[in-house]
Amino acid sequence: MFLGVLFSGGKDSVFACKRAMETDSVVCLITIVSENPDSYMFHTPNVRRTDLIAEAMGLPILTWPTRGEEEIELDDLRDAIAAAKERYEIEGVVTGAIESVYQAARVQRICRDLDLWCFNPLWQIDQVEYLRHLVSEGFEVIITGVFAYPLDESWVGARINFGLIKKLESLQKKYRINPSGEGGELETFVLDGPIFRKRIEILKAQKTYDNYRGRLSIEVARLVEK
Amino acid sequence: MILIVDLCHKPRSLSKREFVDPIAAIVRRAGSEYEVAHFTELTEDAIERSDRIILCGTALKDNLFAEEICQFAWIEDLDKPLLGICAGMQVVAAVFGGEIVPQPKIGLEKIEIVRETDLLGPPREIEGYHLHNFGVTLPPGFDLVAGRPGQIEAFKHSERPVYGIIFHPEVRNRWIVEQLVSL
């Protein structure tokens, strides 16, 4: 089946893309670029860098703008998916949704209206187990945003490895942090992985942090041969 | 051993990760052994050695299982607990003489449990995640357990532990699968 992946450049959409590639043909990535940093639907930090990931993965990308207003942004998402259906003849859409009924139900309705299949290969996955798979399958993921207590500045820009997963596990027990950031606690960016033909090297990034809210904005990055 | 039956459009599909694996994870965490089989690859041996069976749901656009109801004739004489989830409930209804009817619903909605059963407990209101284009009519010999005629949320065979629920218990109602394991 020809599939398009709703793509933010974060670990969930990249890993969902890998899962889709294992069974079907991913023919395009679909990225919604929101002007609203607090979008209800769309991952925002560094989303403009998804073109670089698409190039690293050797896939075409359809980038669609939205003002990011609640519910209105769904019309933009529908238009983007409809455009992907027409341009790349996709038969279905893949998302990286794990727990969010809000996001999943809305994408399901759009797919139903457009007569497309909808796939959520990470749906209800155990978050710690998932993070371990991500690392053991060779993905290089950095944290580009933290938005919850007690995540301090050291988390911004950190790489997800087995040690960091252990820390997230203990924060889950103590502070009810979702280890994969499903509650909006973390945002991530993927630099390399088994579905990447080239890896991404960050040359310049700006770190900001204040009161348990921090971001790593990638300013200059390039593709490097593997 | 729990037999988990995959109703997706083909064996080892992308949908399996969404509709079958989460059910298997609940069963595993509940401490029970399980086996997963696609409905086209199901053997008499697997049915025989199981002590409980779960028929999983599938994607909204996937109706292949409904064209293959004859492959589920074994359910009719089953004497062990069985739970049909969404597509699985539609299979149970069709096997026992009910109908699969258009009834699209997506998202979280209130569910009124109207009859006490071992699986869902006493009458009360719960909230469940719906993802279906089709619902069912009540087959002969079944009792309405949740919802109302025309919007059946759950049913049970009046004499045997054969259940169907149209909503997805892997979202916010994992206790239902855990309860089946301990029936």
Short mmCIF file of C-alpha atoms in Angstrom, two decimals:
data_model
loop_
_atom_site.label_atom_id
_atom_site.label_comp_id
_atom_site.label_asym_id
_atom_site.label_seq_id
_atom_site.Cartn_x
_atom_site.Cartn_y
_atom_site.Cartn_z
CA MET A 1 0.00 0.00 0.00
CA PHE A 2 1.28 3.54 -0.82
CA LEU A 3 1.42 5.53 2.40
CA GLY A 4 2.11 9.11 3.50
CA VAL A 5 3.52 9.72 6.98
CA LEU A 6 2.41 12.71 9.06
CA PHE A 7 5.85 13.93 9.88
CA SER A 8 7.24 16.28 12.52
CA GLY A 9 10.88 15.17 12.52
CA GLY A 10 10.43 13.97 16.11
CA LYS A 11 11.09 10.40 17.20
CA ASP A 12 7.46 9.21 17.06
CA SER A 13 6.82 10.10 13.42
CA VAL A 14 10.25 8.82 12.36
CA PHE A 15 9.78 5.50 14.18
CA ALA A 16 6.22 5.15 12.83
CA CYS A 17 7.71 5.71 9.36
CA LYS A 18 10.18 2.88 9.94
CA ARG A 19 7.38 0.55 11.03
CA ALA A 20 5.36 1.50 7.91
CA MET A 21 8.38 0.81 5.69
CA GLU A 22 8.61 -2.71 7.14
CA THR A 23 5.19 -3.68 5.72
CA ASP A 24 4.24 -1.11 3.04
CA SER A 25 5.65 1.59 0.74
CA VAL A 26 6.13 5.04 2.21
CA VAL A 27 5.93 7.41 -0.77
CA CYS A 28 5.90 10.80 0.96
CA LEU A 29 6.16 12.66 4.23
CA ILE A 30 3.54 15.27 5.15
CA THR A 31 4.59 18.13 7.43
CA ILE A 32 2.28 20.75 8.85
CA VAL A 33 4.17 23.89 9.79
CA SER A 34 2.24 25.71 12.48
CA GLU A 35 2.70 29.40 13.25
CA ASN A 36 1.35 28.68 16.74
CA PRO A 37 4.09 27.42 19.12
CA ASP A 38 1.37 25.93 21.38
CA SER A 39 -0.48 24.08 18.61
CA TYR A 40 -2.95 21.44 19.84
CA MET A 41 -2.14 19.12 16.98
CA PHE A 42 1.32 19.76 15.63
CA HIS A 43 4.81 19.45 17.00
CA THR A 44 6.51 22.81 16.44
CA PRO A 45 10.20 23.10 17.52
CA ASN A 46 12.46 22.66 14.50
CA VAL A 47 9.60 21.46 12.33
CA ARG A 48 11.05 23.61 9.53
CA ARG A 49 14.04 21.25 9.51
CA THR A 50 11.95 18.27 8.38
CA ASP A 51 13.04 18.95 4.78
CA LEU A 52 16.58 18.00 5.81
CA ILE A 53 15.37 14.73 7.39
CA ALA A 54 13.31 13.96 4.28
CA GLU A 55 16.43 14.48 2.17
CA ALA A 56 18.44 12.29 4.55
CA MET A 57 15.78 9.57 4.16
CA GLY A 58 15.49 10.04 0.40
CA LEU A 59 11.73 10.74 0.53
CA PRO A 60 9.67 13.56 -0.98
CA ILE A 61 8.05 15.90 1.54
CA LEU A 62 4.86 17.89 1.28
CA THR A 63 5.01 20.92 3.58
CA TRP A 64 1.75 22.68 4.41
CA PRO A 65 1.34 25.88 6.45
CA THR A 66 -1.28 26.47 9.16
CA ARG A 67 -1.97 29.40 11.47
CA GLY A 68 -2.41 26.77 14.17
CA GLU A 69 -5.78 27.83 15.56
CA GLU A 70 -7.65 25.08 17.40
CA GLU A 71 -9.92 23.06 15.10
CA ILE A 72 -9.28 25.40 12.09
CA GLU A 73 -5.86 23.76 11.78
CA LEU A 74 -7.71 20.50 11.09
CA ASP A 75 -8.97 21.97 7.81
CA ASP A 76 -5.35 22.66 6.88
CA LEU A 77 -4.42 19.08 7.81
CA ARG A 78 -7.27 17.77 5.68
CA ASP A 79 -6.11 19.92 2.73
CA ALA A 80 -2.52 18.70 3.14
CA ILE A 81 -3.57 15.02 3.21
CA ALA A 82 -5.89 15.57 0.22
CA ALA A 83 -2.97 17.16 -1.67
CA ALA A 84 -0.75 14.16 -0.81
CA LYS A 85 -3.48 11.81 -2.04
CA GLU A 86 -3.62 13.64 -5.35
CA ARG A 87 0.10 14.24 -5.79
CA TYR A 88 1.55 10.94 -4.51
CA GLU A 89 -1.51 8.67 -4.88
CA ILE A 90 -1.34 7.63 -1.22
CA GLU A 91 -3.90 5.05 -0.08
CA GLY A 92 -3.32 5.65 3.61
CA VAL A 93 -1.83 7.88 6.29
CA VAL A 94 0.54 6.90 9.10
CA THR A 95 0.81 8.80 12.38
CA GLY A 96 3.10 8.51 15.40
CA ALA A 97 0.21 8.81 17.88
CA ILE A 98 0.78 6.84 21.09
CA GLU A 99 -1.87 7.86 23.61
CA SER A 100 -3.56 11.03 22.36
CA VAL A 101 -7.20 10.26 21.63
CA TYR A 102 -7.60 13.95 20.69
CA GLN A 103 -5.08 13.68 17.83
CA ALA A 104 -5.89 10.12 16.78
CA ALA A 105 -9.65 10.63 16.53
CA ARG A 106 -9.23 13.76 14.42
CA VAL A 107 -6.85 12.13 11.95
CA GLN A 108 -9.13 9.06 11.77
CA ARG A 109 -12.09 11.31 10.82
CA ILE A 110 -10.08 13.09 8.13
CA CYS A 111 -8.94 9.76 6.65
CA ARG A 112 -12.51 8.43 6.69
CA ASP A 113 -13.75 11.54 4.89
CA LEU A 114 -10.97 11.24 2.28
CA ASP A 115 -11.49 7.46 1.90
CA LEU A 116 -7.97 6.67 3.14
CA TRP A 117 -6.60 4.03 5.50
CA CYS A 118 -5.23 5.32 8.79
CA PHE A 119 -2.38 3.58 10.62
CA ASN A 120 -1.05 4.28 14.12
CA PRO A 121 1.71 1.68 14.60
CA LEU A 122 2.81 3.06 18.01
CA TRP A 123 -0.74 3.17 19.41
CA GLN A 124 -0.85 2.32 23.16
CA ILE A 125 2.77 1.10 23.08
CA ASP A 126 4.60 0.82 26.43
CA GLN A 127 6.58 4.07 26.37
CA VAL A 128 9.75 2.83 28.09
CA GLU A 129 9.84 -0.31 25.96
CA TYR A 130 9.39 1.89 22.89
CA LEU A 131 12.29 4.18 23.82
CA ARG A 132 14.52 1.12 24.26
CA HIS A 133 13.54 -0.13 20.78
CA LEU A 134 14.31 3.29 19.36
CA VAL A 135 17.86 3.21 20.74
CA SER A 136 18.52 -0.47 20.07
CA GLU A 137 17.33 -0.12 16.45
CA GLY A 138 19.95 2.58 15.94
CA PHE A 139 18.10 5.90 16.03
CA GLU A 140 20.06 8.95 17.17
CA VAL A 141 17.54 11.23 18.86
CA ILE A 142 18.14 14.51 20.68
CA ILE A 143 15.82 16.39 22.99
CA THR A 144 14.98 19.76 21.42
CA GLY A 145 12.35 20.89 23.90
CA VAL A 146 11.46 20.40 27.58
CA PHE A 147 8.21 21.70 29.01
CA ALA A 148 7.73 20.21 32.49
CA TYR A 149 9.08 20.12 36.04
CA PRO A 150 11.66 18.75 36.98
CA LEU A 151 13.35 18.74 33.56
CA ASP A 152 16.32 21.09 33.98
CA GLU A 153 18.58 22.72 31.38
CA SER A 154 20.79 19.62 31.08
CA TRP A 155 17.98 17.85 29.22
CA VAL A 156 17.96 20.36 26.36
CA GLY A 157 20.11 18.92 23.57
CA ALA A 158 20.69 15.60 25.40
CA ARG A 159 20.81 12.38 23.37
CA ILE A 160 18.36 9.60 24.16
CA ASN A 161 20.38 6.59 25.31
CA PHE A 162 19.76 3.75 27.76
CA GLY A 163 21.02 5.86 30.71
CA LEU A 164 18.65 8.71 29.90
CA ILE A 165 15.75 6.24 29.48
CA LYS A 166 16.44 5.00 33.03
CA LYS A 167 16.25 8.59 34.29
CA LEU A 168 12.95 9.11 32.45
CA GLU A 169 11.64 5.89 33.99
CA SER A 170 12.38 7.15 37.49
CA LEU A 171 10.79 10.54 36.69
CA GLN A 172 7.72 8.66 35.51
CA LYS A 173 7.44 6.98 38.93
CA LYS A 174 8.16 10.12 40.93
CA TYR A 175 6.54 12.91 38.89
CA ARG A 176 4.26 11.06 36.44
CA ILE A 177 6.28 12.36 33.48
CA ASN A 178 5.38 10.45 30.31
CA PRO A 179 8.75 8.88 29.40
CA SER A 180 8.26 9.46 25.67
CA GLY A 181 6.92 12.98 26.22
CA GLU A 182 3.42 12.05 25.07
CA GLY A 183 1.97 14.58 27.51
CA GLY A 184 3.94 17.39 25.84
CA GLU A 185 6.81 17.18 28.35
CA LEU A 186 9.48 16.63 25.67
CA GLU A 187 10.07 17.36 22.03
CA THR A 188 12.71 15.54 20.02
CA PHE A 189 14.56 15.64 16.70
CA VAL A 190 16.08 12.64 14.90
CA LEU A 191 19.59 12.98 13.49
CA ASP A 192 20.18 9.46 12.20
CA GLY A 193 18.69 6.00 12.01
CA PRO A 194 18.45 2.81 10.00
CA ILE A 195 16.09 4.44 7.46
CA PHE A 196 18.46 7.38 6.94
CA ARG A 197 20.75 7.32 3.88
CA LYS A 198 22.72 10.25 5.31
CA ARG A 199 22.97 11.55 8.84
CA ILE A 200 22.30 15.08 10.04
CA GLU A 201 25.04 17.12 11.67
CA ILE A 202 24.08 20.22 13.63
CA LEU A 203 26.57 23.02 13.03
CA LYS A 204 24.87 25.78 15.00
CA ALA A 205 22.04 25.70 17.53
CA GLN A 206 20.59 28.16 19.99
CA LYS A 207 19.65 26.94 23.47
CA THR A 208 17.07 28.81 25.55
CA TYR A 209 15.86 27.78 29.01
CA ASP A 210 13.76 29.36 31.72
CA ASN A 211 11.65 27.88 34.51
CA TYR A 212 11.40 24.30 33.21
CA ARG A 213 10.76 25.39 29.62
CA GLY A 214 13.67 25.04 27.25
CA ARG A 215 14.32 24.74 23.55
CA LEU A 216 17.17 23.88 21.24
CA SER A 217 16.61 25.69 17.94
CA ILE A 218 18.66 24.24 15.11
CA GLU A 219 20.04 27.17 13.11
CA VAL A 220 22.53 25.51 10.76
CA ALA A 221 22.68 21.81 9.93
CA ARG A 222 23.98 19.69 7.06
CA LEU A 223 23.81 16.16 5.71
CA VAL A 224 26.84 13.93 6.12
CA GLU A 225 27.61 10.67 4.29
CA LYS A 226 27.34 7.56 6.51
CA MET B 1 -3.51 -19.90 27.30
CA ILE B 2 -5.28 -16.98 25.64
CA LEU B 3 -5.73 -17.14 21.88
CA ILE B 4 -5.64 -13.64 20.37
CA VAL B 5 -7.11 -13.60 16.87
CA ASP B 6 -5.90 -10.95 14.40
CA LEU B 7 -8.76 -9.78 12.14
CA CYS B 8 -6.70 -7.32 10.08
CA HIS B 9 -6.74 -7.41 6.27
CA LYS B 10 -3.61 -9.58 6.01
CA PRO B 11 -1.25 -11.45 8.32
CA ARG B 12 1.55 -9.34 9.88
CA SER B 13 -0.01 -6.08 8.63
CA LEU B 14 0.78 -2.57 9.85
CA SER B 15 -2.66 -2.53 11.53
CA LYS B 16 -1.64 -5.47 13.73
CA ARG B 17 0.59 -3.11 15.73
CA GLU B 18 -2.43 -0.92 16.44
CA PHE B 19 -5.21 -3.41 17.08
CA VAL B 20 -3.58 -6.69 18.14
CA ASP B 21 -0.29 -5.88 19.87
CA PRO B 22 -1.89 -3.57 22.50
CA ILE B 23 -4.31 -6.39 23.47
CA ALA B 24 -1.43 -8.88 23.63
CA ALA B 25 0.49 -6.44 25.87
CA ILE B 26 -2.44 -6.23 28.32
CA VAL B 27 -2.70 -10.03 28.44
CA ARG B 28 1.07 -10.33 28.97
CA ARG B 29 1.07 -7.76 31.77
CA ALA B 30 -1.85 -9.61 33.37
CA GLY B 31 0.51 -12.59 33.64
CA SER B 32 -1.21 -14.89 31.17
CA GLU B 33 0.35 -16.90 28.37
CA TYR B 34 -0.97 -16.12 24.92
CA GLU B 35 -0.69 -16.98 21.27
CA VAL B 36 -1.52 -14.67 18.34
CA ALA B 37 -2.95 -16.03 15.09
CA HIS B 38 -4.34 -14.32 12.01
CA PHE B 39 -7.89 -15.47 11.25
CA THR B 40 -6.79 -16.94 7.91
CA GLU B 41 -4.06 -18.99 9.62
CA LEU B 42 -6.06 -20.23 12.61
CA THR B 43 -5.78 -23.97 13.34
CA GLU B 44 -8.15 -26.28 15.20
CA ASP B 45 -5.24 -27.12 17.53
CA ALA B 46 -4.78 -23.47 18.52
CA ILE B 47 -8.50 -23.13 19.32
CA GLU B 48 -8.45 -26.45 21.21
CA ARG B 49 -5.45 -25.63 23.44
CA SER B 50 -6.70 -22.13 24.35
CA ASP B 51 -8.86 -21.55 27.41
CA ARG B 52 -10.01 -18.06 26.39
CA ILE B 53 -10.22 -16.33 23.01
CA ILE B 54 -10.12 -12.66 21.98
CA LEU B 55 -11.14 -11.50 18.49
CA CYS B 56 -9.44 -8.13 17.97
CA GLY B 57 -10.59 -5.05 16.09
CA THR B 58 -9.12 -3.67 12.90
CA ALA B 59 -8.78 -0.45 10.89
CA LEU B 60 -11.81 1.65 10.07
CA LYS B 61 -11.48 0.98 6.33
CA ASP B 62 -10.87 -2.75 6.77
CA ASN B 63 -13.94 -4.94 6.18
CA LEU B 64 -12.32 -8.03 4.70
CA PHE B 65 -13.19 -10.08 7.81
CA ALA B 66 -16.90 -9.43 7.14
CA GLU B 67 -16.60 -11.08 3.73
CA GLU B 68 -15.04 -14.15 5.38
CA ILE B 69 -17.55 -14.89 8.15
CA CYS B 70 -17.61 -18.59 7.16
CA GLN B 71 -14.04 -18.82 8.54
CA PHE B 72 -15.46 -18.17 12.02
CA ALA B 73 -18.10 -20.93 12.10
CA TRP B 74 -16.12 -22.58 14.93
CA ILE B 75 -17.40 -19.86 17.32
CA GLU B 76 -20.93 -21.25 17.17
CA ASP B 77 -20.12 -24.36 19.25
CA LEU B 78 -17.46 -22.79 21.46
CA ASP B 79 -17.83 -23.55 25.19
CA LYS B 80 -15.03 -21.30 26.52
CA PRO B 81 -14.96 -17.54 27.21
CA LEU B 82 -14.67 -15.39 24.09
CA LEU B 83 -14.52 -11.62 23.72
CA GLY B 84 -15.10 -9.99 20.34
CA ILE B 85 -13.78 -6.42 20.15
CA CYS B 86 -15.30 -4.09 17.52
CA ALA B 87 -14.70 -6.08 14.28
CA GLY B 88 -14.62 -9.14 16.57
CA MET B 89 -18.07 -8.24 17.92
CA GLN B 90 -19.33 -7.88 14.36
CA VAL B 91 -18.05 -11.39 13.62
CA VAL B 92 -19.79 -12.82 16.71
CA ALA B 93 -23.05 -11.09 15.75
CA ALA B 94 -22.90 -12.39 12.17
CA VAL B 95 -22.05 -15.98 13.23
CA PHE B 96 -25.02 -16.10 15.60
CA GLY B 97 -27.54 -14.62 13.14
CA GLY B 98 -27.33 -10.89 13.89
CA GLU B 99 -26.59 -8.24 11.30
CA ILE B 100 -23.67 -5.90 10.68
CA VAL B 101 -25.21 -2.47 10.10
CA PRO B 102 -23.79 0.98 9.15
CA GLN B 103 -23.22 2.93 12.37
CA PRO B 104 -20.11 5.14 12.17
CA LYS B 105 -18.57 6.42 15.39
CA ILE B 106 -15.10 7.80 16.20
CA GLY B 107 -13.88 9.06 19.57
CA LEU B 108 -14.59 8.85 23.30
CA GLU B 109 -18.24 8.49 24.28
CA LYS B 110 -20.28 7.58 27.35
CA ILE B 111 -21.41 3.96 27.56
CA GLU B 112 -24.34 2.87 29.71
CA ILE B 113 -23.90 -0.63 31.12
CA VAL B 114 -27.48 -1.83 31.60
CA ARG B 115 -27.07 -5.46 32.70
CA GLU B 116 -24.65 -7.01 35.19
CA THR B 117 -22.19 -9.54 33.75
CA ASP B 118 -18.99 -11.21 34.95
CA LEU B 119 -17.05 -9.27 32.33
CA LEU B 120 -18.32 -5.68 32.66
CA GLY B 121 -19.66 -5.78 36.21
CA PRO B 122 -22.76 -3.98 37.52
CA PRO B 123 -24.85 -1.39 35.62
CA ARG B 124 -23.15 2.03 35.54
CA GLU B 125 -21.76 4.58 33.10
CA ILE B 126 -18.24 4.30 31.66
CA GLU B 127 -16.42 6.11 28.85
CA GLY B 128 -14.99 4.20 25.88
CA TYR B 129 -13.07 4.82 22.67
CA HIS B 130 -15.01 4.09 19.49
CA LEU B 131 -13.54 3.51 16.05
CA HIS B 132 -16.01 1.82 13.73
CA ASN B 133 -18.08 2.33 10.62
CA PHE B 134 -20.43 -0.54 11.47
CA GLY B 135 -22.38 -1.71 14.50
CA VAL B 136 -24.54 -4.79 15.06
CA THR B 137 -28.07 -5.93 15.74
CA LEU B 138 -28.67 -8.24 18.71
CA PRO B 139 -28.37 -11.87 17.55
CA PRO B 140 -31.02 -14.39 18.73
CA GLY B 141 -30.02 -15.85 22.12
CA PHE B 142 -27.99 -12.79 23.18
CA ASP B 143 -28.66 -10.21 25.92
CA LEU B 144 -28.01 -6.49 25.61
CA VAL B 145 -25.31 -5.61 28.19
CA ALA B 146 -24.49 -1.99 27.32
CA GLY B 147 -26.01 0.68 25.09
CA ARG B 148 -29.50 0.36 23.61
CA PRO B 149 -31.16 -1.35 20.65
CA GLY B 150 -29.92 0.48 17.57
CA GLN B 151 -26.68 1.44 19.36
CA ILE B 152 -25.42 -1.76 20.97
CA GLU B 153 -22.20 -1.23 22.94
CA ALA B 154 -21.91 -4.71 24.47
CA PHE B 155 -23.76 -8.02 24.37
CA LYS B 156 -23.46 -11.50 25.88
CA HIS B 157 -24.75 -14.90 24.86
CA SER B 158 -27.53 -15.73 27.33
CA GLU B 159 -26.10 -19.16 28.22
CA ARG B 160 -22.42 -19.09 27.30
CA PRO B 161 -19.53 -16.72 28.19
CA VAL B 162 -19.42 -15.26 24.67
CA TYR B 163 -19.18 -11.45 24.74
CA GLY B 164 -18.92 -8.63 22.25
CA ILE B 165 -18.01 -4.98 22.79
CA ILE B 166 -18.02 -2.39 20.00
CA PHE B 167 -15.56 -0.01 21.72
CA HIS B 168 -11.80 -0.51 22.11
CA PRO B 169 -10.81 -1.58 25.64
CA GLU B 170 -7.08 -0.98 24.98
CA VAL B 171 -7.89 2.73 25.36
CA ARG B 172 -8.79 3.62 28.98
CA ASN B 173 -10.60 0.30 29.66
CA ARG B 174 -7.79 -2.23 29.89
CA TRP B 175 -9.54 -3.70 32.93
CA ILE B 176 -12.02 -5.41 30.57
CA VAL B 177 -9.27 -7.51 28.96
CA GLU B 178 -7.76 -8.18 32.42
CA GLN B 179 -11.19 -9.31 33.61
CA LEU B 180 -11.51 -11.73 30.69
CA VAL B 181 -8.14 -13.21 31.63
CA SER B 182 -9.40 -13.88 35.16
CA LEU B 183 -12.92 -15.13 34.27
#
